[in-house]
Amino acid sequence: MADIVTVGIADLKTVKAPDTLATYALGSCVGVCLYDKEKKIAGLAHIMLPWSSEAVQNIENKRRYADTGIAELIDLMVSQGASAAGMTAKIAGGAKMFSVGSSVFNIGERNIDAVKKVLAGYGIRITAEETGLNFGRTVFFHGDTGIMEVRSAMRETKMV
Amino acid sequence: MSIQSIEQLNETHIDVLREIGNIGSGNAASALAELLQCPTRINVPSVRALDFENAVNYLGGPENIAVGLLVNISGDISGMMLYIFQEDFASRMTERLFGSRIKNLMDMSEMESSLISEVGNIMGASYINAIASLAGMRIDVSVPMLTADMVGAILSVPAVEFAKVGDKVLFIDDSFIIDDSEIKSNMILVPEMRSLDTLFGRLGVSV
């Protein structure tokens, strides 16, 4: 029997096949799904902000940030037997929920940008992306197949 | 000493914010009564510090669809206010003025969304005017920005702001009595911490 493991905001978790990871209602946050196909180990981080270096204070939760969050997720997966070199990534979220110009509201875009830079730094290839635009997304990341299932309120579910 | 995060607010601070909320809600009730052309009262609002997960769950869970209205505050204090209107609240407004409920929150007509924006505008201005007149401040509010989507996704916008300064947000429950039946709305206030110092300073409350 496969379980569904929920990842909260600014949190990260891993599962092995046949379990599934889920994170609900990503807005400007980005869901980063990492998968080791050989070992069938899946990881999901719910990233809230781009860079830990920009934190004013309150950086005790390193999982919030793209750089420190992804680093921790990779370490966790490696400690469970995954190989960093064999990982691929799928990402979702980073929407702009309110349509105005100021930088606060482009946080989604900045999150996507930071996530991509961090993944590139580790040499991890992004094989699917459901990002940007202006709507919320719920992500299920299936540990047995590495398929990312993206649901939104008014749109068809995507399996990528 | 200065306030660094919402967690540091004590009972006195919360009481002051509740009193501001009370005056603001009173103003909002009068303005709503005028807009809706019917008797409108309001109960004393509750003001709490909640973390993200609790706020989302309180609003019906991450995937619950609701309307979010975001107002930016600038001037002597700055921050953002986010109103969350559940489907019932929004529909009660349109029912009252247009005679029909909203069929789909995520596909509102222009008339529906401008009415809901106007309600948000009225409520936002009422609160802000209460703060401004009590504390003798000049505060400007932006035109509200409206979206309808999953509550969790909407709340990620203020969440990003409050994550910089703490894990909690000021969560205000309003309960209106319109035409003898109760409806609720919620507001999330994300002040810049500097602004809270300024506000309490002006009101003579020690921080």
mmCIF file of N, CA, C and O in Angstrom, chain B residues 25-92:
data_model
loop_
_atom_site.group_PDB
_atom_site.id
_atom_site.type_symbol
_atom_site.label_atom_id
_atom_site.label_comp_id
_atom_site.label_asym_id
_atom_site.label_seq_id
_atom_site.Cartn_x
_atom_site.Cartn_y
_atom_site.Cartn_z
ATOM 1 N N SER B 25 -13.673 48.099 12.429
ATOM 2 C CA SER B 25 -14.816 47.287 12.013
ATOM 3 C C SER B 25 -16.115 48.068 12.131
ATOM 4 O O SER B 25 -17.022 47.905 11.318
ATOM 5 N N GLY B 26 -16.198 48.906 13.159
ATOM 6 C CA GLY B 26 -17.374 49.760 13.319
ATOM 7 C C GLY B 26 -17.539 50.660 12.112
ATOM 8 O O GLY B 26 -18.628 50.760 11.523
ATOM 9 N N ASN B 27 -16.420 51.279 11.701
ATOM 10 C CA ASN B 27 -16.452 52.120 10.492
ATOM 11 C C ASN B 27 -16.857 51.295 9.278
ATOM 12 O O ASN B 27 -17.631 51.742 8.436
ATOM 13 N N ALA B 28 -16.277 50.085 9.195
ATOM 14 C CA ALA B 28 -16.556 49.223 8.044
ATOM 15 C C ALA B 28 -18.031 48.855 7.991
ATOM 16 O O ALA B 28 -18.642 48.838 6.921
ATOM 17 N N ALA B 29 -18.619 48.578 9.170
ATOM 18 C CA ALA B 29 -20.036 48.201 9.212
ATOM 19 C C ALA B 29 -20.907 49.338 8.688
ATOM 20 O O ALA B 29 -21.835 49.102 7.901
ATOM 21 N N SER B 30 -20.606 50.579 9.099
ATOM 22 C CA SER B 30 -21.414 51.710 8.605
ATOM 23 C C SER B 30 -21.278 51.857 7.106
ATOM 24 O O SER B 30 -22.262 52.091 6.393
ATOM 25 N N ALA B 31 -20.027 51.711 6.610
ATOM 26 C CA ALA B 31 -19.803 51.860 5.178
ATOM 27 C C ALA B 31 -20.498 50.742 4.396
ATOM 28 O O ALA B 31 -21.085 50.980 3.335
ATOM 29 N N LEU B 32 -20.443 49.528 4.945
ATOM 30 C CA LEU B 32 -21.107 48.399 4.280
ATOM 31 C C LEU B 32 -22.620 48.586 4.270
ATOM 32 O O LEU B 32 -23.292 48.284 3.283
ATOM 33 N N ALA B 33 -23.156 49.096 5.393
ATOM 34 C CA ALA B 33 -24.599 49.322 5.483
ATOM 35 C C ALA B 33 -25.045 50.260 4.364
ATOM 36 O O ALA B 33 -26.087 50.058 3.732
ATOM 37 N N GLU B 34 -24.207 51.258 4.120
ATOM 38 C CA GLU B 34 -24.542 52.225 3.080
ATOM 39 C C GLU B 34 -24.468 51.591 1.694
ATOM 40 O O GLU B 34 -25.350 51.764 0.865
ATOM 41 N N LEU B 35 -23.400 50.810 1.480
ATOM 42 C CA LEU B 35 -23.232 50.150 0.186
ATOM 43 C C LEU B 35 -24.350 49.140 -0.071
ATOM 44 O O LEU B 35 -24.899 49.061 -1.168
ATOM 45 N N LEU B 36 -24.663 48.346 0.949
ATOM 46 C CA LEU B 36 -25.620 47.258 0.766
ATOM 47 C C LEU B 36 -27.061 47.692 1.028
ATOM 48 O O LEU B 36 -27.995 46.935 0.783
ATOM 49 N N GLN B 37 -27.200 48.904 1.543
ATOM 50 C CA GLN B 37 -28.532 49.419 1.843
ATOM 51 C C GLN B 37 -29.327 48.506 2.773
ATOM 52 O O GLN B 37 -30.483 48.176 2.512
ATOM 53 N N CYS B 38 -28.670 48.061 3.826
ATOM 54 C CA CYS B 38 -29.391 47.275 4.817
ATOM 55 C C CYS B 38 -28.663 47.386 6.145
ATOM 56 O O CYS B 38 -27.468 47.702 6.177
ATOM 57 N N PRO B 39 -29.364 47.138 7.262
ATOM 58 C CA PRO B 39 -28.728 47.261 8.569
ATOM 59 C C PRO B 39 -27.554 46.300 8.701
ATOM 60 O O PRO B 39 -27.671 45.121 8.361
ATOM 61 N N THR B 40 -26.415 46.811 9.131
ATOM 62 C CA THR B 40 -25.214 45.996 9.257
ATOM 63 C C THR B 40 -24.564 46.276 10.600
ATOM 64 O O THR B 40 -24.341 47.428 10.954
ATOM 65 N N ARG B 41 -24.329 45.235 11.366
ATOM 66 C CA ARG B 41 -23.620 45.392 12.636
ATOM 67 C C ARG B 41 -22.382 44.532 12.606
ATOM 68 O O ARG B 41 -22.206 43.700 11.741
ATOM 69 N N ILE B 42 -21.545 44.747 13.594
ATOM 70 C CA ILE B 42 -20.346 43.924 13.652
ATOM 71 C C ILE B 42 -20.047 43.546 15.087
ATOM 72 O O ILE B 42 -20.269 44.324 16.000
ATOM 73 N N ASN B 43 -19.595 42.318 15.289
ATOM 74 C CA ASN B 43 -19.170 41.896 16.619
ATOM 75 C C ASN B 43 -17.720 42.312 16.841
ATOM 76 O O ASN B 43 -16.994 42.589 15.884
ATOM 77 N N VAL B 44 -17.295 42.313 18.089
ATOM 78 C CA VAL B 44 -15.901 42.657 18.388
ATOM 79 C C VAL B 44 -14.992 41.649 17.674
ATOM 80 O O VAL B 44 -15.170 40.447 17.821
ATOM 81 N N PRO B 45 -14.073 42.127 16.870
ATOM 82 C CA PRO B 45 -13.224 41.184 16.122
ATOM 83 C C PRO B 45 -12.244 40.465 17.047
ATOM 84 O O PRO B 45 -11.889 40.989 18.098
ATOM 85 N N SER B 46 -11.844 39.287 16.647
ATOM 86 C CA SER B 46 -10.791 38.626 17.420
ATOM 87 C C SER B 46 -9.466 38.825 16.688
ATOM 88 O O SER B 46 -9.416 38.780 15.461
ATOM 89 N N VAL B 47 -8.430 39.090 17.433
ATOM 90 C CA VAL B 47 -7.101 39.299 16.860
ATOM 91 C C VAL B 47 -6.172 38.261 17.465
ATOM 92 O O VAL B 47 -6.115 38.113 18.681
ATOM 93 N N ARG B 48 -5.515 37.508 16.617
ATOM 94 C CA ARG B 48 -4.611 36.462 17.105
ATOM 95 C C ARG B 48 -3.336 36.440 16.287
ATOM 96 O O ARG B 48 -3.334 36.858 15.133
ATOM 97 N N ALA B 49 -2.285 35.906 16.878
ATOM 98 C CA ALA B 49 -1.065 35.633 16.121
ATOM 99 C C ALA B 49 -1.104 34.155 15.742
ATOM 100 O O ALA B 49 -1.163 33.295 16.612
ATOM 101 N N LEU B 50 -1.128 33.870 14.451
ATOM 102 C CA LEU B 50 -1.194 32.479 13.991
ATOM 103 C C LEU B 50 -0.019 32.182 13.076
ATOM 104 O O LEU B 50 0.460 33.055 12.363
ATOM 105 N N ASP B 51 0.429 30.917 13.082
ATOM 106 C CA ASP B 51 1.447 30.567 12.092
ATOM 107 C C ASP B 51 0.755 30.205 10.769
ATOM 108 O O ASP B 51 -0.467 30.091 10.703
ATOM 109 N N PHE B 52 1.570 30.053 9.734
ATOM 110 C CA PHE B 52 1.033 29.882 8.380
ATOM 111 C C PHE B 52 0.065 28.708 8.272
ATOM 112 O O PHE B 52 -1.060 28.847 7.793
ATOM 113 N N GLU B 53 0.500 27.537 8.760
ATOM 114 C CA GLU B 53 -0.329 26.328 8.590
ATOM 115 C C GLU B 53 -1.678 26.498 9.287
ATOM 116 O O GLU B 53 -2.710 26.116 8.756
ATOM 117 N N ASN B 54 -1.646 27.081 10.495
ATOM 118 C CA ASN B 54 -2.889 27.272 11.232
ATOM 119 C C ASN B 54 -3.804 28.268 10.542
ATOM 120 O O ASN B 54 -5.023 28.074 10.506
ATOM 121 N N ALA B 55 -3.211 29.333 10.014
ATOM 122 C CA ALA B 55 -4.016 30.341 9.313
ATOM 123 C C ALA B 55 -4.690 29.692 8.097
ATOM 124 O O ALA B 55 -5.886 29.864 7.860
ATOM 125 N N VAL B 56 -3.915 28.900 7.340
ATOM 126 C CA VAL B 56 -4.461 28.239 6.153
ATOM 127 C C VAL B 56 -5.563 27.252 6.531
ATOM 128 O O VAL B 56 -6.637 27.233 5.922
ATOM 129 N N ASN B 57 -5.313 26.480 7.570
ATOM 130 C CA ASN B 57 -6.332 25.505 7.989
ATOM 131 C C ASN B 57 -7.592 26.202 8.478
ATOM 132 O O ASN B 57 -8.706 25.767 8.211
ATOM 133 N N TYR B 58 -7.395 27.295 9.192
ATOM 134 C CA TYR B 58 -8.537 28.053 9.686
ATOM 135 C C TYR B 58 -9.385 28.570 8.522
ATOM 136 O O TYR B 58 -10.597 28.711 8.634
ATOM 137 N N LEU B 59 -8.745 28.831 7.404
ATOM 138 C CA LEU B 59 -9.449 29.372 6.238
ATOM 139 C C LEU B 59 -9.983 28.274 5.321
ATOM 140 O O LEU B 59 -10.306 28.523 4.168
ATOM 141 N N GLY B 60 -10.043 27.066 5.817
ATOM 142 C CA GLY B 60 -10.681 25.995 5.061
ATOM 143 C C GLY B 60 -9.701 25.032 4.409
ATOM 144 O O GLY B 60 -10.107 24.195 3.604
ATOM 145 N N GLY B 61 -8.419 25.134 4.720
ATOM 146 C CA GLY B 61 -7.434 24.213 4.164
ATOM 147 C C GLY B 61 -6.789 24.782 2.915
ATOM 148 O O GLY B 61 -7.365 25.658 2.258
ATOM 149 N N PRO B 62 -5.586 24.284 2.565
ATOM 150 C CA PRO B 62 -4.809 24.887 1.480
ATOM 151 C C PRO B 62 -5.531 24.952 0.135
ATOM 152 O O PRO B 62 -5.352 25.899 -0.618
ATOM 153 N N GLU B 63 -6.366 23.959 -0.177
ATOM 154 C CA GLU B 63 -6.962 23.931 -1.515
ATOM 155 C C GLU B 63 -8.357 24.543 -1.575
ATOM 156 O O GLU B 63 -8.986 24.549 -2.632
ATOM 157 N N ASN B 64 -8.830 25.056 -0.453
ATOM 158 C CA ASN B 64 -10.123 25.736 -0.460
ATOM 159 C C ASN B 64 -10.043 26.988 -1.349
ATOM 160 O O ASN B 64 -9.106 27.766 -1.259
ATOM 161 N N ILE B 65 -11.035 27.152 -2.214
ATOM 162 C CA ILE B 65 -11.020 28.309 -3.116
ATOM 163 C C ILE B 65 -11.697 29.502 -2.434
ATOM 164 O O ILE B 65 -12.828 29.392 -1.960
ATOM 165 N N ALA B 66 -10.996 30.622 -2.386
ATOM 166 C CA ALA B 66 -11.557 31.828 -1.779
ATOM 167 C C ALA B 66 -11.041 33.039 -2.551
ATOM 168 O O ALA B 66 -10.166 32.925 -3.412
ATOM 169 N N VAL B 67 -11.618 34.187 -2.213
ATOM 170 C CA VAL B 67 -11.163 35.434 -2.827
ATOM 171 C C VAL B 67 -10.116 36.070 -1.916
ATOM 172 O O VAL B 67 -10.298 36.106 -0.701
ATOM 173 N N GLY B 68 -9.053 36.552 -2.491
ATOM 174 C CA GLY B 68 -8.050 37.299 -1.738
ATOM 175 C C GLY B 68 -7.968 38.714 -2.272
ATOM 176 O O GLY B 68 -7.960 38.924 -3.491
ATOM 177 N N LEU B 69 -7.969 39.669 -1.366
ATOM 178 C CA LEU B 69 -7.823 41.073 -1.758
ATOM 179 C C LEU B 69 -6.631 41.637 -1.017
ATOM 180 O O LEU B 69 -6.608 41.637 0.215
ATOM 181 N N LEU B 70 -5.672 42.081 -1.765
ATOM 182 C CA LEU B 70 -4.429 42.542 -1.162
ATOM 183 C C LEU B 70 -4.339 44.058 -1.263
ATOM 184 O O LEU B 70 -4.550 44.629 -2.331
ATOM 185 N N VAL B 71 -4.032 44.685 -0.124
ATOM 186 C CA VAL B 71 -3.892 46.135 -0.080
ATOM 187 C C VAL B 71 -2.513 46.462 0.477
ATOM 188 O O VAL B 71 -2.119 45.912 1.511
ATOM 189 N N ASN B 72 -1.788 47.315 -0.209
ATOM 190 C CA ASN B 72 -0.497 47.762 0.309
ATOM 191 C C ASN B 72 -0.660 49.028 1.125
ATOM 192 O O ASN B 72 -1.427 49.905 0.760
ATOM 193 N N ILE B 73 0.073 49.086 2.208
ATOM 194 C CA ILE B 73 0.007 50.235 3.098
ATOM 195 C C ILE B 73 1.342 50.962 3.034
ATOM 196 O O ILE B 73 2.396 50.331 3.098
ATOM 197 N N SER B 74 1.284 52.294 2.911
ATOM 198 C CA SER B 74 2.531 53.053 2.943
ATOM 199 C C SER B 74 2.291 54.375 3.658
ATOM 200 O O SER B 74 1.162 54.729 3.965
ATOM 201 N N GLY B 75 3.347 55.100 3.916
ATOM 202 C CA GLY B 75 3.242 56.359 4.660
ATOM 203 C C GLY B 75 3.983 56.230 5.969
ATOM 204 O O GLY B 75 5.079 55.666 6.005
ATOM 205 N N ASP B 76 3.377 56.706 7.073
ATOM 206 C CA ASP B 76 4.053 56.639 8.373
ATOM 207 C C ASP B 76 4.261 55.197 8.833
ATOM 208 O O ASP B 76 5.175 54.907 9.601
ATOM 209 N N ILE B 77 3.383 54.301 8.418
ATOM 210 C CA ILE B 77 3.654 52.879 8.640
ATOM 211 C C ILE B 77 3.479 52.156 7.304
ATOM 212 O O ILE B 77 2.804 52.655 6.403
ATOM 213 N N SER B 78 4.089 50.985 7.180
ATOM 214 C CA SER B 78 3.932 50.263 5.918
ATOM 215 C C SER B 78 3.772 48.770 6.162
ATOM 216 O O SER B 78 4.100 48.260 7.234
ATOM 217 N N GLY B 79 3.252 48.112 5.160
ATOM 218 C CA GLY B 79 3.000 46.687 5.265
ATOM 219 C C GLY B 79 1.938 46.281 4.263
ATOM 220 O O GLY B 79 1.722 46.967 3.264
ATOM 221 N N MET B 80 1.305 45.150 4.502
ATOM 222 C CA MET B 80 0.209 44.749 3.615
ATOM 223 C C MET B 80 -0.945 44.146 4.406
ATOM 224 O O MET B 80 -0.771 43.620 5.501
ATOM 225 N N MET B 81 -2.126 44.304 3.845
ATOM 226 C CA MET B 81 -3.317 43.698 4.426
ATOM 227 C C MET B 81 -3.909 42.775 3.386
ATOM 228 O O MET B 81 -3.980 43.132 2.211
ATOM 229 N N LEU B 82 -4.295 41.602 3.816
ATOM 230 C CA LEU B 82 -4.917 40.656 2.900
ATOM 231 C C LEU B 82 -6.282 40.265 3.454
ATOM 232 O O LEU B 82 -6.371 39.758 4.572
ATOM 233 N N TYR B 83 -7.317 40.535 2.697
ATOM 234 C CA TYR B 83 -8.643 40.079 3.077
ATOM 235 C C TYR B 83 -8.917 38.755 2.417
ATOM 236 O O TYR B 83 -8.607 38.575 1.238
ATOM 237 N N ILE B 84 -9.501 37.837 3.165
ATOM 238 C CA ILE B 84 -9.955 36.583 2.574
ATOM 239 C C ILE B 84 -11.471 36.539 2.701
ATOM 240 O O ILE B 84 -12.012 36.608 3.807
ATOM 241 N N PHE B 85 -12.133 36.483 1.558
ATOM 242 C CA PHE B 85 -13.581 36.341 1.552
ATOM 243 C C PHE B 85 -13.924 34.950 1.059
ATOM 244 O O PHE B 85 -13.539 34.555 -0.045
ATOM 245 N N GLN B 86 -14.664 34.224 1.880
ATOM 246 C CA GLN B 86 -15.117 32.903 1.447
ATOM 247 C C GLN B 86 -16.262 33.097 0.466
ATOM 248 O O GLN B 86 -16.850 34.173 0.378
ATOM 249 N N GLU B 87 -16.568 32.015 -0.237
ATOM 250 C CA GLU B 87 -17.601 32.084 -1.261
ATOM 251 C C GLU B 87 -18.917 32.620 -0.712
ATOM 252 O O GLU B 87 -19.574 33.443 -1.339
ATOM 253 N N ASP B 88 -19.253 32.190 0.501
ATOM 254 C CA ASP B 88 -20.521 32.622 1.066
ATOM 255 C C ASP B 88 -20.543 34.133 1.286
ATOM 256 O O ASP B 88 -21.520 34.800 0.962
ATOM 257 N N PHE B 89 -19.448 34.663 1.798
ATOM 258 C CA PHE B 89 -19.374 36.102 2.040
ATOM 259 C C PHE B 89 -19.535 36.860 0.726
ATOM 260 O O PHE B 89 -20.342 37.779 0.600
ATOM 261 N N ALA B 90 -18.756 36.458 -0.271
ATOM 262 C CA ALA B 90 -18.787 37.151 -1.566
ATOM 263 C C ALA B 90 -20.182 37.057 -2.185
ATOM 264 O O ALA B 90 -20.717 38.051 -2.700
ATOM 265 N N SER B 91 -20.775 35.865 -2.099
ATOM 266 C CA SER B 91 -22.091 35.673 -2.702
ATOM 267 C C SER B 91 -23.174 36.471 -1.985
ATOM 268 O O SER B 91 -24.126 36.943 -2.597
ATOM 269 N N ARG B 92 -23.019 36.601 -0.672
ATOM 270 C CA ARG B 92 -24.012 37.392 0.062
ATOM 271 C C ARG B 92 -23.990 38.847 -0.389
ATOM 272 O O ARG B 92 -25.021 39.517 -0.421
#
